Short mmCIF file of C-alpha atoms in Angstrom, two decimals:
data_model
loop_
_atom_site.label_atom_id
_atom_site.label_comp_id
_atom_site.label_asym_id
_atom_site.label_seq_id
_atom_site.Cartn_x
_atom_site.Cartn_y
_atom_site.Cartn_z
CA MET A 23 173.81 133.55 70.01
CA LYS A 24 174.98 135.47 66.95
CA LYS A 25 173.58 138.62 68.34
CA LEU A 26 174.69 137.99 71.26
CA HIS A 27 178.66 137.62 69.70
CA SER A 28 178.68 139.89 67.74
CA LEU A 29 176.91 142.55 69.60
CA SER A 30 179.91 141.41 73.11
CA SER A 31 182.57 142.20 70.20
CA ILE A 32 181.02 145.29 69.88
CA VAL A 33 181.10 146.95 73.00
CA ARG A 34 185.23 146.17 73.83
CA LYS A 35 186.10 147.83 70.61
CA LEU A 36 184.64 151.02 72.20
CA PRO A 37 186.84 153.66 73.69
CA ALA A 38 186.95 153.12 77.58
CA ARG A 39 185.64 157.38 77.78
CA VAL A 40 182.38 156.29 76.20
CA LEU A 41 182.47 152.86 78.34
CA LEU A 42 183.18 155.13 81.08
CA GLY A 43 180.92 157.89 79.91
CA VAL A 44 177.48 155.04 78.54
CA GLY A 45 178.08 153.11 82.65
CA PHE A 46 177.86 156.99 84.41
CA ALA A 47 174.55 157.75 83.05
CA ALA A 48 172.47 154.59 83.79
CA LEU A 49 173.28 154.59 87.38
CA LEU A 50 171.90 158.32 87.16
CA ALA A 51 169.27 156.62 85.66
CA PRO A 52 165.11 156.29 87.75
CA ALA A 53 164.47 152.77 87.05
CA SER A 54 161.66 154.40 86.16
CA THR A 55 160.36 154.73 82.78
CA LEU A 56 160.48 158.44 81.74
CA GLN A 57 157.39 160.24 81.02
CA ALA A 58 156.87 163.83 78.67
CA ILE A 59 155.12 165.16 80.12
CA ASN A 60 154.14 165.74 84.55
CA GLY A 61 149.69 165.00 83.64
CA PHE A 62 148.08 167.46 85.64
CA GLU A 63 151.22 168.18 87.77
CA LEU A 64 153.15 171.44 86.47
CA SER A 65 156.63 170.52 86.61
CA GLY A 66 157.84 174.16 87.42
CA PHE A 67 156.27 176.66 89.08
CA GLY A 68 156.87 180.74 88.44
CA ALA A 69 159.26 181.39 84.84
CA ARG A 70 162.36 180.72 86.46
CA TYR A 71 161.97 177.63 87.66
CA ALA A 72 158.86 176.52 84.89
CA GLY A 73 162.20 177.40 82.60
CA MET A 74 164.43 175.01 84.28
CA GLY A 75 161.70 172.43 83.57
CA GLY A 76 160.77 172.11 87.01
CA THR A 77 164.78 170.70 88.18
CA SER A 78 164.10 173.26 90.93
CA MET A 79 164.54 171.61 94.68
CA ALA A 80 168.06 172.71 95.18
CA ILE A 81 168.56 175.96 93.26
CA GLY A 82 166.47 178.49 96.04
CA GLY A 83 165.98 181.54 95.39
CA SER A 84 161.74 181.53 95.54
CA ILE A 85 158.73 182.20 96.95
CA LEU A 86 158.05 178.91 95.28
CA ASP A 87 160.85 176.86 97.26
CA LEU A 88 157.23 175.88 99.82
CA GLU A 89 156.93 174.14 97.51
CA SER A 90 159.23 172.73 96.16
CA ASN A 91 161.63 172.42 99.05
CA PRO A 92 160.93 174.27 102.23
CA ALA A 93 164.53 174.10 103.89
CA HIS A 94 165.83 177.07 101.81
CA LEU A 95 163.19 179.28 103.99
CA ALA A 96 166.54 179.56 106.65
CA PHE A 97 169.23 180.88 104.29
CA VAL A 98 166.63 183.40 103.44
CA GLU A 99 168.75 187.50 105.07
CA ASP A 100 165.67 189.74 103.18
CA HIS A 101 161.81 189.95 103.96
CA GLN A 102 160.38 188.92 100.57
CA ILE A 103 156.85 189.56 98.47
CA GLU A 104 156.52 188.10 95.20
CA GLY A 105 153.99 186.89 92.61
CA GLY A 106 153.51 186.14 89.24
CA GLY A 107 151.92 183.97 86.29
CA GLY A 108 151.03 182.25 83.11
CA LEU A 109 148.95 180.40 80.68
CA ILE A 110 149.08 176.83 79.50
CA PHE A 111 148.29 176.06 76.76
CA ILE A 112 147.51 172.25 76.54
CA ASP A 113 147.83 171.41 73.14
CA ILE A 114 146.52 167.62 72.36
CA THR A 115 145.18 165.21 69.38
CA TYR A 116 142.60 162.56 70.01
CA GLU A 117 143.33 159.86 67.08
CA ASP A 118 141.80 156.73 66.92
CA ARG A 119 139.90 153.97 64.25
CA PHE A 120 137.26 151.52 64.68
CA ILE A 121 136.35 148.05 61.31
CA ASP A 122 133.84 146.78 61.88
CA SER A 123 132.19 144.12 58.83
CA ASP A 124 128.91 146.22 58.69
CA PRO A 125 130.53 149.62 56.98
CA ALA A 126 127.55 151.83 58.95
CA LEU A 127 129.60 151.26 62.01
CA THR A 128 133.39 151.84 60.89
CA TYR A 129 134.39 155.43 61.40
CA GLN A 130 137.41 157.35 61.85
CA ASN A 131 138.39 160.47 64.34
CA LYS A 132 140.75 163.43 64.59
CA ILE A 133 140.41 165.91 66.50
CA LYS A 134 141.94 168.67 67.47
CA ASP A 135 141.27 170.07 71.36
CA GLU A 136 139.55 173.68 71.29
CA ALA A 137 140.37 174.51 74.42
CA ASP A 138 141.17 177.58 76.22
CA PRO A 139 144.36 178.38 77.98
CA VAL A 140 144.04 178.19 81.76
CA ALA A 141 145.36 181.24 83.28
CA LEU A 142 146.92 180.00 86.81
CA GLY A 143 149.05 182.49 89.98
CA TYR A 144 150.77 182.36 92.60
CA ALA A 145 151.41 185.08 95.37
CA GLY A 146 153.44 184.53 99.35
CA TYR A 147 155.75 186.15 101.32
CA MET A 148 158.85 185.05 102.44
CA GLY A 149 161.47 186.85 105.60
CA PRO A 150 163.81 185.04 108.36
CA VAL A 151 162.58 184.58 112.08
CA THR A 152 166.09 184.93 113.73
CA ASP A 153 169.93 184.15 111.49
CA TRP A 154 168.61 180.71 112.17
CA MET A 155 165.79 180.22 111.31
CA GLY A 156 163.41 181.91 108.10
CA PHE A 157 159.63 181.50 107.68
CA GLY A 158 157.28 181.77 104.46
CA ILE A 159 154.20 181.34 102.84
CA ALA A 160 152.47 180.80 99.84
CA LEU A 161 149.53 179.96 97.75
CA TYR A 162 150.00 178.40 94.44
CA PRO A 163 148.19 176.19 92.34
CA GLN A 164 149.45 172.54 91.95
CA ALA A 165 148.02 170.55 89.04
CA GLY A 166 145.09 171.66 86.49
CA ALA A 167 143.91 171.23 82.95
CA ARG A 168 140.72 171.47 80.18
CA ASN A 169 139.90 169.75 77.56
CA ASP A 170 137.35 170.65 75.25
CA MET A 171 136.89 167.70 72.50
CA ARG A 172 133.52 168.23 70.08
CA ASP A 173 132.15 165.92 67.68
CA ILE A 174 134.58 162.81 67.96
CA VAL A 175 132.28 160.50 65.51
CA ARG A 176 130.90 157.18 68.13
CA PRO A 177 128.71 154.18 67.08
CA THR A 178 125.36 154.44 68.53
CA PRO A 179 124.20 152.52 71.95
CA GLY A 180 123.74 149.20 70.92
CA GLY A 181 124.72 149.33 67.05
CA ASP A 182 121.09 150.38 66.60
CA ASP A 183 120.90 153.46 63.36
CA VAL A 184 119.49 156.97 64.99
CA ASN A 185 115.52 156.43 64.82
CA THR A 186 115.71 153.50 66.64
CA THR A 187 118.21 154.64 69.54
CA LEU A 188 116.00 158.11 69.64
CA ASN A 189 112.99 155.96 69.82
CA GLY A 190 113.62 153.27 72.66
CA LEU A 191 115.77 156.61 74.57
CA THR A 192 112.10 158.17 74.38
CA GLY A 193 109.76 156.17 73.73
CA GLY A 194 109.09 158.46 70.73
CA ASP A 195 108.41 157.00 67.09
CA PHE A 196 111.06 159.21 65.11
CA ASN A 197 111.91 159.25 62.17
CA ILE A 198 114.24 160.60 59.99
CA PRO A 199 114.83 160.65 56.60
CA GLY A 200 119.06 160.76 55.97
CA ILE A 201 120.68 160.57 58.70
CA GLY A 202 117.91 158.52 61.25
CA ALA A 203 119.52 155.88 58.81
CA LEU A 204 123.08 156.25 60.54
CA LYS A 205 123.90 154.15 62.82
CA THR A 206 127.11 156.74 64.61
CA VAL A 207 127.22 160.00 66.27
CA LYS A 208 129.10 162.52 67.52
CA GLN A 209 130.23 163.13 71.04
CA ASP A 210 131.54 166.19 72.64
CA VAL A 211 134.20 165.74 75.52
CA PHE A 212 134.53 168.93 77.87
CA VAL A 213 137.05 168.09 81.67
CA ASP A 214 138.24 171.44 83.96
CA LEU A 215 140.52 170.06 86.75
CA VAL A 216 141.81 172.95 89.44
CA GLN A 217 144.04 172.31 92.24
CA ALA A 218 146.02 174.57 94.22
CA GLU A 219 147.95 174.78 97.32
CA LEU A 220 148.42 176.85 100.30
CA THR A 221 151.80 176.43 102.39
CA PRO A 222 153.51 177.81 105.09
CA GLY A 223 156.36 176.73 105.83
CA VAL A 224 159.47 176.57 107.96
CA GLY A 225 163.53 176.73 107.17
CA PHE A 226 166.13 175.57 110.29
CA LYS A 227 169.80 175.86 109.87
CA ILE A 228 170.80 172.87 111.34
CA LEU A 229 174.82 174.27 110.34
CA ASP A 230 176.34 176.93 108.17
CA ASN A 231 175.93 174.76 105.10
CA LEU A 232 173.29 172.88 106.08
CA SER A 233 169.29 172.94 106.62
CA PHE A 234 166.25 170.95 106.77
CA GLY A 235 162.97 172.39 106.09
CA LEU A 236 159.00 171.95 107.35
CA GLY A 237 155.63 172.62 104.77
CA VAL A 238 152.08 172.41 105.62
CA ASP A 239 149.90 172.18 102.86
CA GLY A 240 146.40 173.07 102.34
CA GLY A 241 144.64 171.65 99.21
CA VAL A 242 141.32 172.41 97.52
CA SER A 243 140.45 171.36 94.44
CA GLN A 244 137.51 171.27 91.68
CA LEU A 245 136.79 168.49 88.32
CA GLU A 246 133.81 169.61 86.67
CA VAL A 247 133.41 166.89 83.28
CA ARG A 248 130.41 166.99 80.88
CA ILE A 249 130.05 164.43 77.71
CA ALA A 250 127.64 164.95 75.40
CA ALA A 251 126.26 162.20 72.33
CA LYS A 252 124.56 164.45 69.46
CA ASP A 253 122.81 163.26 66.11
CA PRO A 254 125.08 162.87 62.94
CA THR A 255 125.67 166.40 62.29
CA GLY A 256 126.42 167.91 65.92
CA SER A 257 123.44 170.15 65.90
CA LEU A 258 120.81 167.92 68.31
CA GLU A 259 121.88 166.66 71.70
CA ILE A 260 120.18 163.04 72.87
CA PRO A 261 118.81 162.95 76.03
CA GLY A 262 119.43 160.12 78.01
CA THR A 263 123.14 160.08 76.87
CA GLY A 264 125.35 162.57 78.73
CA VAL A 265 127.07 163.12 82.07
CA ARG A 266 126.98 166.50 83.54
CA TYR A 267 129.08 166.14 86.61
CA LYS A 268 130.65 169.42 89.24
CA SER A 269 132.01 167.90 92.24
CA GLU A 270 131.98 170.21 95.51
CA THR A 271 135.71 171.11 96.80
CA ALA A 272 137.29 168.61 98.29
CA LEU A 273 139.86 170.17 100.63
CA ALA A 274 142.71 167.46 101.85
CA LEU A 275 146.16 168.10 104.04
CA GLY A 276 149.45 167.70 103.63
CA GLY A 277 152.75 168.73 104.07
CA LYS A 278 156.60 168.06 102.75
CA ALA A 279 159.98 167.96 104.81
CA GLY A 280 163.34 168.74 103.08
CA LEU A 281 166.67 168.91 103.12
CA LEU A 282 169.47 171.42 101.81
CA TRP A 283 173.54 171.20 101.78
CA LYS A 284 175.19 173.76 100.10
CA VAL A 285 178.47 171.55 99.30
CA THR A 286 180.42 174.52 97.65
CA ASP A 287 178.97 177.82 96.55
CA ASN A 288 178.28 176.31 93.61
CA ILE A 289 176.87 173.11 93.97
CA LYS A 290 173.76 172.28 96.64
CA LEU A 291 172.58 168.71 97.55
CA ALA A 292 168.96 168.82 98.20
CA TYR A 293 165.97 165.72 98.98
#
């Protein structure tokens, strides 16, 4: 109760403009937790929209409006062909630690991702059909990521030493001196995901400052995963412990709809 009373006393002493600002910010705050990244989904498309962090639904003027809001197509005045590309640099550091009563099973990792940059590009066309309708089509990456972690320390399956593990997996009679008595191995993990979409769309003027748009999304994606366990030196892959998966090309069909209201020349609302 004392802490609650103290907090309320502080709030009462704040200037009215501060309370008003905090209240306004609370109204605008999303109900869900904010995230620092957008997962595998790209937060923006093209240099301008990516530089704005993806807050481009009401901006307009790019072929990539087909990704965010096709209602902008209704206001296109000229025929345009647009293309671009970029590199995604993923900076990931993996850390973990495991402590066991058996010191031979205790380990700690701090591994930096060694994946190469991912190159992504887009291209498309948009133009007017009539003075109240516009059309466009664009090919663009919707998502993508590559992760390559190497030499992650892991306990052997079952917690046995390397010699026992190899003998159990292969039926052999391994007796490797030194590293054969260790109870940890090293693991490489590689993941490569790419997802692209081809979107034709149209935009219609409902009023001079209000438009509605529709887009049809044809999606294609592929996933590759490789996990390999190696001996403690990292030079020999342990048979029977790895995973190698490469999906078939997956196809999907979807769509989107958008609204755009030009309140003034400088204020636009979109959904």
